Structure formats: structure tokens, C-alpha cells
GROMACS .gro file of N, CA, C and O in nm:
model
  528
    1MET      N    1  -2.027   1.414  -4.192
    1MET     CA    2  -1.985   1.449  -4.111
    1MET      C    3  -1.836   1.499  -4.127
    1MET      O    4  -1.753   1.365  -4.227
    2ASP      N    5  -1.720   1.562  -4.067
    2ASP     CA    6  -1.630   1.524  -4.086
    2ASP      C    7  -1.518   1.426  -4.060
    2ASP      O    8  -1.508   1.389  -3.936
    3PRO      N    9  -1.373   1.434  -4.072
    3PRO     CA   10  -1.357   1.281  -4.035
    3PRO      C   11  -1.314   1.278  -3.877
    3PRO      O   12  -1.302   1.161  -3.823
    4VAL      N   13  -1.282   1.396  -3.849
    4VAL     CA   14  -1.227   1.393  -3.718
    4VAL      C   15  -1.349   1.375  -3.644
    4VAL      O   16  -1.344   1.304  -3.529
    5GLY      N   17  -1.433   1.442  -3.618
    5GLY     CA   18  -1.600   1.412  -3.603
    5GLY      C   19  -1.654   1.278  -3.582
    5GLY      O   20  -1.695   1.218  -3.494
    6ASP      N   21  -1.605   1.219  -3.691
    6ASP     CA   22  -1.658   1.061  -3.724
    6ASP      C   23  -1.560   1.000  -3.649
    6ASP      O   24  -1.596   0.856  -3.596
    7ARG      N   25  -1.436   1.015  -3.639
    7ARG     CA   26  -1.360   0.959  -3.587
    7ARG      C   27  -1.396   0.935  -3.413
    7ARG      O   28  -1.372   0.788  -3.346
    8GLU      N   29  -1.414   1.092  -3.382
    8GLU     CA   30  -1.450   1.106  -3.228
    8GLU      C   31  -1.595   0.987  -3.213
    8GLU      O   32  -1.582   0.935  -3.101
    9PHE      N   33  -1.671   0.991  -3.292
    9PHE     CA   34  -1.764   0.900  -3.339
    9PHE      C   35  -1.796   0.769  -3.265
    9PHE      O   36  -1.850   0.698  -3.197
   10GLN      N   37  -1.690   0.740  -3.397
   10GLN     CA   38  -1.629   0.588  -3.387
   10GLN      C   39  -1.616   0.555  -3.257
   10GLN      O   40  -1.634   0.464  -3.179
   11ALA      N   41  -1.486   0.601  -3.168
   11ALA     CA   42  -1.423   0.617  -3.043
   11ALA      C   43  -1.539   0.579  -2.949
   11ALA      O   44  -1.532   0.502  -2.883
   12LYS      N   45  -1.632   0.674  -2.944
   12LYS     CA   46  -1.714   0.706  -2.855
   12LYS      C   47  -1.808   0.543  -2.866
   12LYS      O   48  -1.824   0.483  -2.725
   13LEU      N   49  -1.855   0.528  -2.928
   13LEU     CA   50  -1.944   0.451  -2.927
   13LEU      C   51  -1.842   0.260  -2.931
   13LEU      O   52  -1.938   0.228  -2.896
   14TYR      N   53  -1.730   0.269  -2.962
   14TYR     CA   54  -1.640   0.156  -2.945
   14TYR      C   55  -1.624   0.108  -2.795
   14TYR      O   56  -1.668   0.070  -2.717
   15LEU      N   57  -1.587   0.253  -2.700
   15LEU     CA   58  -1.584   0.245  -2.558
   15LEU      C   59  -1.726   0.200  -2.494
   15LEU      O   60  -1.734   0.154  -2.402
   16GLU      N   61  -1.828   0.261  -2.563
   16GLU     CA   62  -1.993   0.251  -2.541
   16GLU      C   63  -2.004   0.072  -2.502
   16GLU      O   64  -2.029   0.061  -2.444
   17ARG      N   65  -1.991   0.025  -2.668
   17ARG     CA   66  -1.989  -0.101  -2.670
   17ARG      C   67  -1.933  -0.182  -2.581
   17ARG      O   68  -1.989  -0.306  -2.528
   18HIS      N   69  -1.843  -0.161  -2.593
   18HIS     CA   70  -1.739  -0.266  -2.491
   18HIS      C   71  -1.759  -0.244  -2.368
   18HIS      O   72  -1.650  -0.323  -2.237
   19ARG      N   73  -1.797  -0.087  -2.340
   19ARG     CA   74  -1.811  -0.076  -2.165
   19ARG      C   75  -1.683  -0.045  -2.105
   19ARG      O   76  -1.598  -0.070  -1.993
   20ILE      N   77  -1.579   0.016  -2.192
   20ILE     CA   78  -1.436   0.022  -2.099
   20ILE      C   79  -1.456   0.156  -2.010
   20ILE      O   80  -1.376   0.102  -1.965
   21MET      N   81  -1.549   0.234  -2.002
   21MET     CA   82  -1.500   0.304  -1.904
   21MET      C   83  -1.561   0.254  -1.837
   21MET      O   84  -1.481   0.304  -1.688
   22GLU      N   85  -1.686   0.174  -1.786
   22GLU     CA   86  -1.699   0.141  -1.626
   22GLU      C   87  -1.612  -0.001  -1.591
   22GLU      O   88  -1.571   0.048  -1.505
   23LEU      N   89  -1.511  -0.013  -1.688
   23LEU     CA   90  -1.411  -0.136  -1.664
   23LEU      C   91  -1.320  -0.070  -1.616
   23LEU      O   92  -1.243  -0.091  -1.495
   24LEU      N   93  -1.239   0.054  -1.666
   24LEU     CA   94  -1.166   0.148  -1.632
   24LEU      C   95  -1.192   0.210  -1.470
   24LEU      O   96  -1.110   0.211  -1.393
   25GLY      N   97  -1.327   0.205  -1.457
   25GLY     CA   98  -1.357   0.299  -1.321
   25GLY      C   99  -1.347   0.199  -1.204
   25GLY      O  100  -1.298   0.208  -1.119
   26GLN      N  101  -1.418   0.066  -1.298
   26GLN     CA  102  -1.387  -0.057  -1.160
   26GLN      C  103  -1.250  -0.129  -1.105
   26GLN      O  104  -1.222  -0.105  -1.002
   27LEU      N  105  -1.166  -0.076  -1.202
   27LEU     CA  106  -1.038  -0.128  -1.165
   27LEU      C  107  -0.946  -0.010  -1.123
   27LEU      O  108  -0.881  -0.069  -1.052
   28THR      N  109  -0.994   0.091  -1.140
   28THR     CA  110  -0.941   0.217  -1.043
   28THR      C  111  -0.989   0.201  -0.951
   28THR      O  112  -0.898   0.207  -0.828
   29SER      N  113  -1.086   0.133  -0.901
   29SER     CA  114  -1.159   0.139  -0.768
   29SER      C  115  -1.073   0.028  -0.711
   29SER      O  116  -1.069   0.004  -0.551
   30PHE      N  117  -1.086  -0.097  -0.737
   30PHE     CA  118  -0.962  -0.158  -0.691
   30PHE      C  119  -0.873  -0.171  -0.674
   30PHE      O  120  -0.823  -0.154  -0.536
   31LEU      N  121  -0.773  -0.060  -0.730
   31LEU     CA  122  -0.693  -0.019  -0.705
   31LEU      C  123  -0.640   0.103  -0.599
   31LEU      O  124  -0.563   0.076  -0.522
   32LEU      N  125  -0.745   0.146  -0.599
   32LEU     CA  126  -0.714   0.261  -0.526
   32LEU      C  127  -0.776   0.193  -0.323
   32LEU      O  128  -0.724   0.230  -0.204
   33PHE      N  129  -0.868   0.056  -0.365
   33PHE     CA  130  -0.913   0.034  -0.223
   33PHE      C  131  -0.779  -0.082  -0.140
   33PHE      O  132  -0.769  -0.065  -0.032
   34ALA      N  133  -0.722  -0.118  -0.271
   34ALA     CA  134  -0.591  -0.242  -0.250
   34ALA      C  135  -0.425  -0.157  -0.226
   34ALA      O  136  -0.382  -0.171  -0.147
   35ARG      N  137  -0.431  -0.056  -0.309
   35ARG     CA  138  -0.337   0.061  -0.262
   35ARG      C  139  -0.189  -0.010  -0.302
   35ARG      O  140  -0.151  -0.034  -0.172
   36PRO      N  141  -0.169  -0.121  -0.373
   36PRO     CA  142  -0.081  -0.235  -0.398
   36PRO      C  143   0.048  -0.146  -0.406
   36PRO      O  144   0.038  -0.054  -0.463
   37LYS      N  145   0.165  -0.203  -0.359
   37LYS     CA  146   0.285  -0.173  -0.398
   37LYS      C  147   0.320  -0.148  -0.533
   37LYS      O  148   0.375  -0.091  -0.610
   38LYS      N  149   0.269  -0.249  -0.620
   38LYS     CA  150   0.357  -0.283  -0.757
   38LYS      C  151   0.161  -0.257  -0.840
   38LYS      O  152   0.135  -0.369  -0.879
   39PRO      N  153   0.118  -0.121  -0.879
   39PRO     CA  154  -0.001  -0.068  -0.940
   39PRO      C  155  -0.018  -0.177  -1.053
   39PRO      O  156  -0.095  -0.220  -1.087
   40ARG      N  157   0.064  -0.193  -1.140
   40ARG     CA  158   0.059  -0.258  -1.286
   40ARG      C  159   0.024  -0.386  -1.274
   40ARG      O  160   0.003  -0.449  -1.328
   41GLU      N  161   0.127  -0.448  -1.165
   41GLU     CA  162   0.128  -0.595  -1.180
   41GLU      C  163  -0.021  -0.628  -1.091
   41GLU      O  164  -0.059  -0.732  -1.147
   42TYR      N  165  -0.039  -0.574  -1.007
   42TYR     CA  166  -0.182  -0.591  -0.960
   42TYR      C  167  -0.299  -0.576  -1.042
   42TYR      O  168  -0.357  -0.658  -1.045
   43LEU      N  169  -0.287  -0.427  -1.136
   43LEU     CA  170  -0.428  -0.431  -1.268
   43LEU      C  171  -0.387  -0.557  -1.319
   43LEU      O  172  -0.483  -0.625  -1.397
   44ILE      N  173  -0.281  -0.597  -1.364
   44ILE     CA  174  -0.258  -0.723  -1.486
   44ILE      C  175  -0.299  -0.855  -1.385
   44ILE      O  176  -0.406  -0.951  -1.454
   45SER      N  177  -0.314  -0.878  -1.270
   45SER     CA  178  -0.355  -1.009  -1.209
   45SER      C  179  -0.489  -0.983  -1.194
   45SER      O  180  -0.569  -1.076  -1.249
   46LEU      N  181  -0.529  -0.867  -1.162
   46LEU     CA  182  -0.699  -0.862  -1.193
   46LEU      C  183  -0.781  -0.886  -1.299
   46LEU      O  184  -0.854  -0.967  -1.286
   47LEU      N  185  -0.671  -0.835  -1.398
   47LEU     CA  186  -0.775  -0.863  -1.580
   47LEU      C  187  -0.728  -1.008  -1.558
   47LEU      O  188  -0.829  -1.070  -1.629
   48GLU      N  189  -0.653  -1.090  -1.526
   48GLU     CA  190  -0.630  -1.222  -1.556
   48GLU      C  191  -0.724  -1.290  -1.478
   48GLU      O  192  -0.793  -1.386  -1.495
   49ARG      N  193  -0.746  -1.246  -1.362
   49ARG     CA  194  -0.880  -1.316  -1.294
   49ARG      C  195  -0.980  -1.289  -1.318
   49ARG      O  196  -1.084  -1.383  -1.382
   50LEU      N  197  -1.016  -1.164  -1.370
   50LEU     CA  198  -1.125  -1.151  -1.457
   50LEU      C  199  -1.149  -1.249  -1.598
   50LEU      O  200  -1.276  -1.276  -1.625
   51ARG      N  201  -1.041  -1.291  -1.699
   51ARG     CA  202  -1.028  -1.350  -1.798
   51ARG      C  203  -1.078  -1.506  -1.746
   51ARG      O  204  -1.159  -1.563  -1.795
   52VAL      N  205  -1.027  -1.557  -1.655
   52VAL     CA  206  -1.015  -1.685  -1.621
   52VAL      C  207  -1.177  -1.691  -1.536
   52VAL      O  208  -1.242  -1.826  -1.597
   53ALA      N  209  -1.223  -1.618  -1.493
   53ALA     CA  210  -1.358  -1.591  -1.401
   53ALA      C  211  -1.457  -1.623  -1.538
   53ALA      O  212  -1.569  -1.694  -1.552
   54LYS      N  213  -1.416  -1.523  -1.612
   54LYS     CA  214  -1.524  -1.565  -1.770
   54LYS      C  215  -1.504  -1.656  -1.821
   54LYS      O  216  -1.611  -1.742  -1.862
   55ALA      N  217  -1.400  -1.739  -1.867
   55ALA     CA  218  -1.397  -1.837  -1.916
   55ALA      C  219  -1.418  -1.974  -1.868
   55ALA      O  220  -1.460  -2.062  -1.921
   56THR      N  221  -1.435  -1.961  -1.688
   56THR     CA  222  -1.449  -2.114  -1.644
   56THR      C  223  -1.595  -2.097  -1.566
   56THR      O  224  -1.621  -2.188  -1.507
   57GLY      N  225  -1.645  -1.936  -1.543
   57GLY     CA  226  -1.760  -1.939  -1.438
   57GLY      C  227  -1.734  -1.931  -1.319
   57GLY      O  228  -1.821  -1.959  -1.257
   58VAL      N  229  -1.601  -1.938  -1.243
   58VAL     CA  230  -1.598  -1.934  -1.102
   58VAL      C  231  -1.611  -1.767  -1.069
   58VAL      O  232  -1.641  -1.687  -1.136
   59ALA      N  233  -1.591  -1.763  -0.956
   59ALA     CA  234  -1.657  -1.623  -0.870
   59ALA      C  235  -1.549  -1.536  -0.958
   59ALA      O  236  -1.412  -1.528  -0.965
   60PHE      N  237  -1.599  -1.383  -0.967
   60PHE     CA  238  -1.597  -1.275  -1.012
   60PHE      C  239  -1.493  -1.223  -0.910
   60PHE      O  240  -1.520  -1.228  -0.759
   61PRO      N  241  -1.356  -1.142  -0.958
   61PRO     CA  242  -1.320  -1.063  -0.818
   61PRO      C  243  -1.369  -0.943  -0.804
   61PRO      O  244  -1.439  -0.902  -0.841
   62TYR      N  245  -1.386  -0.936  -0.642
   62TYR     CA  246  -1.469  -0.845  -0.557
   62TYR      C  247  -1.354  -0.743  -0.471
   62TYR      O  248  -1.244  -0.808  -0.432
   63PHE      N  249  -1.416  -0.653  -0.482
   63PHE     CA  250  -1.320  -0.542  -0.411
   63PHE      C  251  -1.343  -0.510  -0.270
   63PHE      O  252  -1.274  -0.468  -0.195
   64MET      N  253  -1.459  -0.600  -0.257
   64MET     CA  254  -1.548  -0.567  -0.126
   64MET      C  255  -1.531  -0.738  -0.030
   64MET      O  256  -1.608  -0.787  -0.138
   65ASP      N  257  -1.465  -0.755   0.030
   65ASP     CA  258  -1.540  -0.848   0.106
   65ASP      C  259  -1.665  -0.841   0.202
   65ASP      O  260  -1.724  -0.766   0.206
   66ASN      N  261  -1.703  -0.976   0.287
   66ASN     CA  262  -1.791  -0.946   0.352
   66ASN      C  263  -1.784  -0.856   0.471
   66ASN      O  264  -1.892  -0.789   0.547
   67SER      N  265  -1.665  -0.891   0.535
   67SER     CA  266  -1.623  -0.749   0.630
   67SER      C  267  -1.660  -0.599   0.580
   67SER      O  268  -1.677  -0.549   0.663
   68ASN      N  269  -1.626  -0.591   0.502
   68ASN     CA  270  -1.606  -0.484   0.434
   68ASN      C  271  -1.737  -0.409   0.433
   68ASN      O  272  -1.791  -0.298   0.437
   69ILE      N  273  -1.854  -0.495   0.347
   69ILE     CA  274  -1.980  -0.462   0.349
   69ILE      C  275  -2.022  -0.451   0.501
   69ILE      O  276  -2.107  -0.337   0.474
   70VAL      N  277  -2.026  -0.550   0.603
   70VAL     CA  278  -2.070  -0.492   0.729
   70VAL      C  279  -2.009  -0.401   0.786
   70VAL      O  280  -2.105  -0.322   0.847
   71SER      N  281  -1.858  -0.345   0.781
   71SER     CA  282  -1.831  -0.224   0.804
   71SER      C  283  -1.886  -0.108   0.750
   71SER      O  284  -1.945  -0.027   0.804
   72MET      N  285  -1.944  -0.087   0.599
   72MET     CA  286  -1.969  -0.012   0.551
   72MET      C  287  -2.117   0.042   0.611
   72MET      O  288  -2.174   0.167   0.660
   73PHE      N  289  -2.186  -0.092   0.641
   73PHE     CA  290  -2.317  -0.101   0.691
   73PHE      C  291  -2.311  -0.028   0.841
   73PHE      O  292  -2.429   0.051   0.836
   74GLU      N  293  -2.248  -0.068   0.905
   74GLU     CA  294  -2.249  -0.036   1.054
   74GLU      C  295  -2.205   0.116   1.078
   74GLU      O  296  -2.247   0.156   1.149
   75MET      N  297  -2.126   0.150   0.962
   75MET     CA  298  -2.126   0.297   0.976
   75MET      C  299  -2.221   0.388   0.922
   75MET      O  300  -2.231   0.510   0.996
   76MET      N  301  -2.304   0.319   0.843
   76MET     CA  302  -2.440   0.417   0.812
   76MET      C  303  -2.515   0.384   0.919
   76MET      O  304  -2.628   0.481   0.944
   77ASP      N  305  -2.552   0.269   0.972
   77ASP     CA  306  -2.618   0.266   1.124
   77ASP      C  307  -2.565   0.300   1.241
   77ASP      O  308  -2.536   0.237   1.333
   78THR      N  309  -2.541   0.431   1.247
   78THR     CA  310  -2.514   0.498   1.391
   78THR      C  311  -2.544   0.465   1.501
   78THR      O  312  -2.500   0.440   1.623
   79ALA      N  313  -2.693   0.412   1.499
   79ALA     CA  314  -2.794   0.469   1.597
   79ALA      C  315  -2.745   0.283   1.647
   79ALA      O  316  -2.819   0.224   1.794
   80GLY      N  317  -2.709   0.204   1.586
   80GLY     CA  318  -2.728   0.028   1.589
   80GLY      C  319  -2.803  -0.023   1.636
   80GLY      O  320  -2.858  -0.116   1.662
   81ARG      N  321  -2.949   0.000   1.537
   81ARG     CA  322  -3.043  -0.016   1.490
   81ARG      C  323  -3.081  -0.142   1.403
   81ARG      O  324  -3.195  -0.211   1.409
   82GLY      N  325  -2.923  -0.213   1.345
   82GLY     CA  326  -2.976  -0.304   1.261
   82GLY      C  327  -3.075  -0.287   1.078
   82GLY      O  328  -3.067  -0.398   1.025
   83CYS      N  329  -3.063  -0.158   1.089
   83CYS     CA  330  -3.121  -0.087   0.950
   83CYS      C  331  -3.075   0.065   0.946
   83CYS      O  332  -3.029   0.102   0.998
   84ILE      N  333  -3.051   0.055   0.768
   84ILE     CA  334  -3.044   0.189   0.772
   84ILE      C  335  -3.147   0.223   0.658
   84ILE      O  336  -3.232   0.165   0.619
   85SER      N  337  -3.146   0.374   0.628
   85SER     CA  338  -3.245   0.411   0.520
   85SER      C  339  -3.271   0.410   0.422
   85SER      O  340  -3.122   0.361   0.356
   86PHE      N  341  -3.356   0.398   0.312
   86PHE     CA  342  -3.335   0.384   0.168
   86PHE      C  343  -3.266   0.506   0.162
   86PHE      O  344  -3.162   0.452   0.043
   87VAL      N  345  -3.249   0.577   0.157
   87VAL     CA  346  -3.168   0.732   0.104
   87VAL      C  347  -3.003   0.675   0.118
   87VAL      O  348  -2.934   0.673   0.043
   88GLN      N  349  -2.989   0.657   0.273
   88GLN     CA  350  -2.865   0.552   0.246
   88GLN      C  351  -2.810   0.475   0.204
   88GLN      O  352  -2.687   0.430   0.154
   89TYR      N  353  -2.921   0.348   0.183
   89TYR     CA  354  -2.874   0.212   0.061
   89TYR      C  355  -2.833   0.320  -0.030
   89TYR      O  356  -2.762   0.248  -0.099
   90LYS      N  357  -2.963   0.348  -0.095
   90LYS     CA  358  -2.930   0.441  -0.256
   90LYS      C  359  -2.763   0.498  -0.282
   90LYS      O  360  -2.716   0.429  -0.370
   91GLU      N  361  -2.738   0.550  -0.195
   91GLU     CA  362  -2.591   0.662  -0.164
   91GLU      C  363  -2.524   0.550  -0.164
   91GLU      O  364  -2.388   0.567  -0.226
   92ALA      N  365  -2.495   0.456  -0.087
   92ALA     CA  366  -2.413   0.373  -0.072
   92ALA      C  367  -2.371   0.288  -0.208
   92ALA      O  368  -2.252   0.315  -0.265
   93LEU      N  369  -2.489   0.251  -0.273
   93LEU     CA  370  -2.469   0.180  -0.375
   93LEU      C  371  -2.378   0.294  -0.477
   93LEU      O  372  -2.352   0.233  -0.563
   94LYS      N  373  -2.470   0.395  -0.509
   94LYS     CA  374  -2.383   0.503  -0.551
   94LYS      C  375  -2.237   0.522  -0.601
   94LYS      O  376  -2.187   0.526  -0.656
   95ASN      N  377  -2.190   0.501  -0.429
   95ASN     CA  378  -2.063   0.590  -0.371
   95ASN      C  379  -1.958   0.433  -0.400
   95ASN      O  380  -1.870   0.460  -0.448
   96LEU      N  381  -1.995   0.320  -0.427
   96LEU     CA  382  -1.968   0.202  -0.459
   96LEU      C  383  -1.945   0.185  -0.661
   96LEU      O  384  -1.908   0.070  -0.678
   97GLY      N  385  -2.024   0.253  -0.661
   97GLY     CA  386  -2.029   0.248  -0.814
   97GLY      C  387  -2.093   0.123  -0.891
   97GLY      O  388  -2.068   0.093  -1.004
   98LEU      N  389  -2.181   0.083  -0.801
   98LEU     CA  390  -2.287   0.004  -0.799
   98LEU      C  391  -2.450   0.043  -0.907
   98LEU      O  392  -2.515  -0.089  -0.907
   99CYS      N  393  -2.429   0.168  -0.922
   99CYS     CA  394  -2.581   0.205  -0.982
   99CYS      C  395  -2.546   0.352  -1.075
   99CYS      O  396  -2.444   0.370  -1.026
  100ALA      N  397  -2.666   0.365  -1.125
  100ALA     CA  398  -2.602   0.462  -1.207
  100ALA      C  399  -2.666   0.625  -1.152
  100ALA      O  400  -2.736   0.612  -1.068
  101ALA      N  401  -2.625   0.700  -1.144
  101ALA     CA  402  -2.658   0.806  -1.106
  101ALA      C  403  -2.816   0.816  -1.137
  101ALA      O  404  -2.869   0.916  -1.033
  102ASP      N  405  -2.890   0.794  -1.181
  102ASP     CA  406  -3.009   0.823  -1.275
  102ASP      C  407  -3.123   0.740  -1.247
  102ASP      O  408  -3.188   0.692  -1.301
  103GLU      N  409  -3.073   0.596  -1.182
  103GLU     CA  410  -3.110   0.493  -1.176
  103GLU      C  411  -3.208   0.498  -1.065
  103GLU      O  412  -3.187   0.611  -0.971
  104VAL      N  413  -3.298   0.449  -1.109
  104VAL     CA  414  -3.457   0.469  -1.039
  104VAL      C  415  -3.476   0.391  -0.956
  104VAL      O  416  -3.463   0.226  -0.994
  105PHE      N  417  -3.509   0.424  -0.816
  105PHE     CA  418  -3.524   0.285  -0.722
  105PHE      C  419  -3.671   0.267  -0.684
  105PHE      O  420  -3.697   0.384  -0.650
  106ASN      N  421  -3.709   0.179  -0.620
  106ASN     CA  422  -3.850   0.177  -0.561
  106ASN      C  423  -3.832   0.146  -0.424
  106ASN      O  424  -3.810   0.076  -0.372
  107ASP      N  425  -3.877   0.286  -0.370
  107ASP     CA  426  -3.857   0.275  -0.171
  107ASP      C  427  -3.985   0.183  -0.185
  107ASP      O  428  -4.101   0.257  -0.178
  108ASP      N  429  -3.984   0.123  -0.089
  108ASP     CA  430  -4.094   0.000  -0.015
  108ASP      C  431  -4.148   0.094   0.096
  108ASP      O  432  -4.274   0.029   0.162
  109GLY      N  433  -4.080   0.190   0.153
  109GLY     CA  434  -4.105   0.201   0.312
  109GLY      C  435  -4.016   0.138   0.383
  109GLY      O  436  -4.054   0.189   0.501
  110HIS      N  437  -3.961   0.028   0.361
  110HIS     CA  438  -3.902  -0.044   0.447
  110HIS      C  439  -3.771   0.012   0.475
  110HIS      O  440  -3.701   0.010   0.389
  111ALA      N  441  -3.727   0.015   0.552
  111ALA     CA  442  -3.591   0.004   0.642
  111ALA      C  443  -3.461  -0.096   0.557
  111ALA      O  444  -3.577  -0.193   0.550
  112ILE      N  445  -3.363  -0.087   0.518
  112ILE     CA  446  -3.268  -0.195   0.476
  112ILE      C  447  -3.185  -0.265   0.541
  112ILE      O  448  -3.124  -0.187   0.652
  113THR      N  449  -3.233  -0.384   0.581
  113THR     CA  450  -3.124  -0.477   0.705
  113THR      C  451  -3.004  -0.501   0.645
  113THR      O  452  -2.926  -0.470   0.528
  114LEU      N  453  -2.920  -0.517   0.742
  114LEU     CA  454  -2.757  -0.567   0.646
  114LEU      C  455  -2.770  -0.701   0.577
  114LEU      O  456  -2.705  -0.699   0.482
  115ASP      N  457  -2.859  -0.770   0.570
  115ASP     CA  458  -2.848  -0.921   0.488
  115ASP      C  459  -2.921  -0.826   0.353
  115ASP      O  460  -2.856  -0.867   0.281
  116LYS      N  461  -3.020  -0.786   0.310
  116LYS     CA  462  -3.057  -0.687   0.184
  116LYS      C  463  -2.981  -0.628   0.153
  116LYS      O  464  -2.949  -0.622   0.067
  117PHE      N  465  -2.872  -0.507   0.246
  117PHE     CA  466  -2.774  -0.439   0.168
  117PHE      C  467  -2.655  -0.564   0.147
  117PHE      O  468  -2.612  -0.501  -0.053
  118ARG      N  469  -2.629  -0.613   0.213
  118ARG     CA  470  -2.513  -0.747   0.163
  118ARG      C  471  -2.541  -0.811   0.037
  118ARG      O  472  -2.481  -0.818  -0.071
  119ASP      N  473  -2.702  -0.874  -0.001
  119ASP     CA  474  -2.765  -0.908  -0.083
  119ASP      C  475  -2.772  -0.845  -0.202
  119ASP      O  476  -2.687  -0.869  -0.326
  120GLU      N  477  -2.750  -0.714  -0.193
  120GLU     CA  478  -2.789  -0.645  -0.338
  120GLU      C  479  -2.604  -0.577  -0.331
  120GLU      O  480  -2.543  -0.608  -0.481
  121VAL      N  481  -2.538  -0.549  -0.272
  121VAL     CA  482  -2.407  -0.534  -0.286
  121VAL      C  483  -2.346  -0.650  -0.359
  121VAL      O  484  -2.275  -0.635  -0.468
  122ASN      N  485  -2.362  -0.741  -0.341
  122ASN     CA  486  -2.312  -0.890  -0.378
  122ASN      C  487  -2.338  -0.891  -0.544
  122ASN      O  488  -2.313  -0.937  -0.613
  123LYS      N  489  -2.538  -0.886  -0.571
  123LYS     CA  490  -2.554  -0.921  -0.667
  123LYS      C  491  -2.526  -0.844  -0.758
  123LYS      O  492  -2.475  -0.875  -0.903
  124ARG      N  493  -2.556  -0.688  -0.725
  124ARG     CA  494  -2.489  -0.568  -0.816
  124ARG      C  495  -2.326  -0.597  -0.866
  124ARG      O  496  -2.279  -0.572  -0.995
  125MET      N  497  -2.245  -0.608  -0.766
  125MET     CA  498  -2.111  -0.657  -0.813
  125MET      C  499  -2.110  -0.772  -0.917
  125MET      O  500  -2.027  -0.791  -1.023
  126GLU      N  501  -2.141  -0.876  -0.900
  126GLU     CA  502  -2.164  -1.006  -0.989
  126GLU      C  503  -2.219  -0.944  -1.123
  126GLU      O  504  -2.171  -1.019  -1.214
  127LYS      N  505  -2.326  -0.894  -1.137
  127LYS     CA  506  -2.398  -0.851  -1.239
  127LYS      C  507  -2.270  -0.758  -1.322
  127LYS      O  508  -2.252  -0.784  -1.439
  128MET      N  509  -2.261  -0.681  -1.240
  128MET     CA  510  -2.127  -0.578  -1.304
  128MET      C  511  -2.019  -0.643  -1.371
  128MET      O  512  -1.988  -0.593  -1.487
  129TRP      N  513  -1.933  -0.738  -1.290
  129TRP     CA  514  -1.819  -0.820  -1.369
  129TRP      C  515  -1.878  -0.885  -1.495
  129TRP      O  516  -1.787  -0.896  -1.570
  130SER      N  517  -1.987  -0.951  -1.481
  130SER     CA  518  -2.015  -1.049  -1.581
  130SER      C  519  -2.054  -0.975  -1.698
  130SER      O  520  -2.062  -1.043  -1.788
  131MET      N  521  -2.060  -0.822  -1.713
  131MET     CA  522  -2.089  -0.754  -1.847
  131MET      C  523  -1.948  -0.774  -1.889
  131MET      O  524  -1.970  -0.680  -2.013
  132PHE      N  525  -1.840  -0.750  -1.855
  132PHE     CA  526  -1.712  -0.741  -1.924
  132PHE      C  527  -1.680  -0.863  -1.961
  132PHE      O  528  -1.657  -0.953  -1.937
   0.00000   0.00000   0.00000
């Protein structure tokens, strides 16, 4: 293998092993959601909170709180039935960056309630942050 190709391959492995691209994607999501006046300081603060959470076992920082999850659910539940379709559920998780585009979901045929949606979003956010 040529030296340039080998360096590129090693760089790719490093990024994958340490999940750097996923971390940068989540940090970008936080940044766009909050739109702070001082983005660098905000990112430093987020990384510090992530470090503290890892070291102490406290809750990881989330960019969506309960009110945001409820609002998202209500936007999808336009008829006010208290549930959304499986397709809406899957797309919402993709849009939040909480699942891979090719992730396979098992549709049990049941509509997704707010409680199930909230629990799944919170569970996936916690799992995602615990990997970093």
C-alpha cells in the first residue's frame, strides 16, 4: 500500500474506533439546537459536561428535554390521537440522529404512544452519549 493510502486508512480506522464523526455530529446538533452567542465556549462547556458525566456517572447532557420531545411528538400527531405511526417514529429517530439509516426496526403493528416515544428517545440518547 502506498504511504498516502496507508495514512488515509489509518486515519479512517482511528476516527471509527473513537467514534469521532458521531461525536462531531452530535456536537453540531447541540450547537444548532441552542445557537449560542459564543459557540466555541458552548462546545467547550458541552465537552466538559460530557467528561464529568463519564467520570462521575451523572446524567449525560441532552439537547432535547421532555418539552422538546412532547412538541416533536405533537407535531407528528396532527389528529391528536395520542399516537403516531411506526413510520413517523422511525423517521423521527433518524432525524434526531438516534439511529443509523440502515437500522432495522421490528414493527409490531402497534401505534407509538408519547410514553414509548419519549422512553425510546431518552434511552437512545443515553446510549449514544455513553459510547463517547
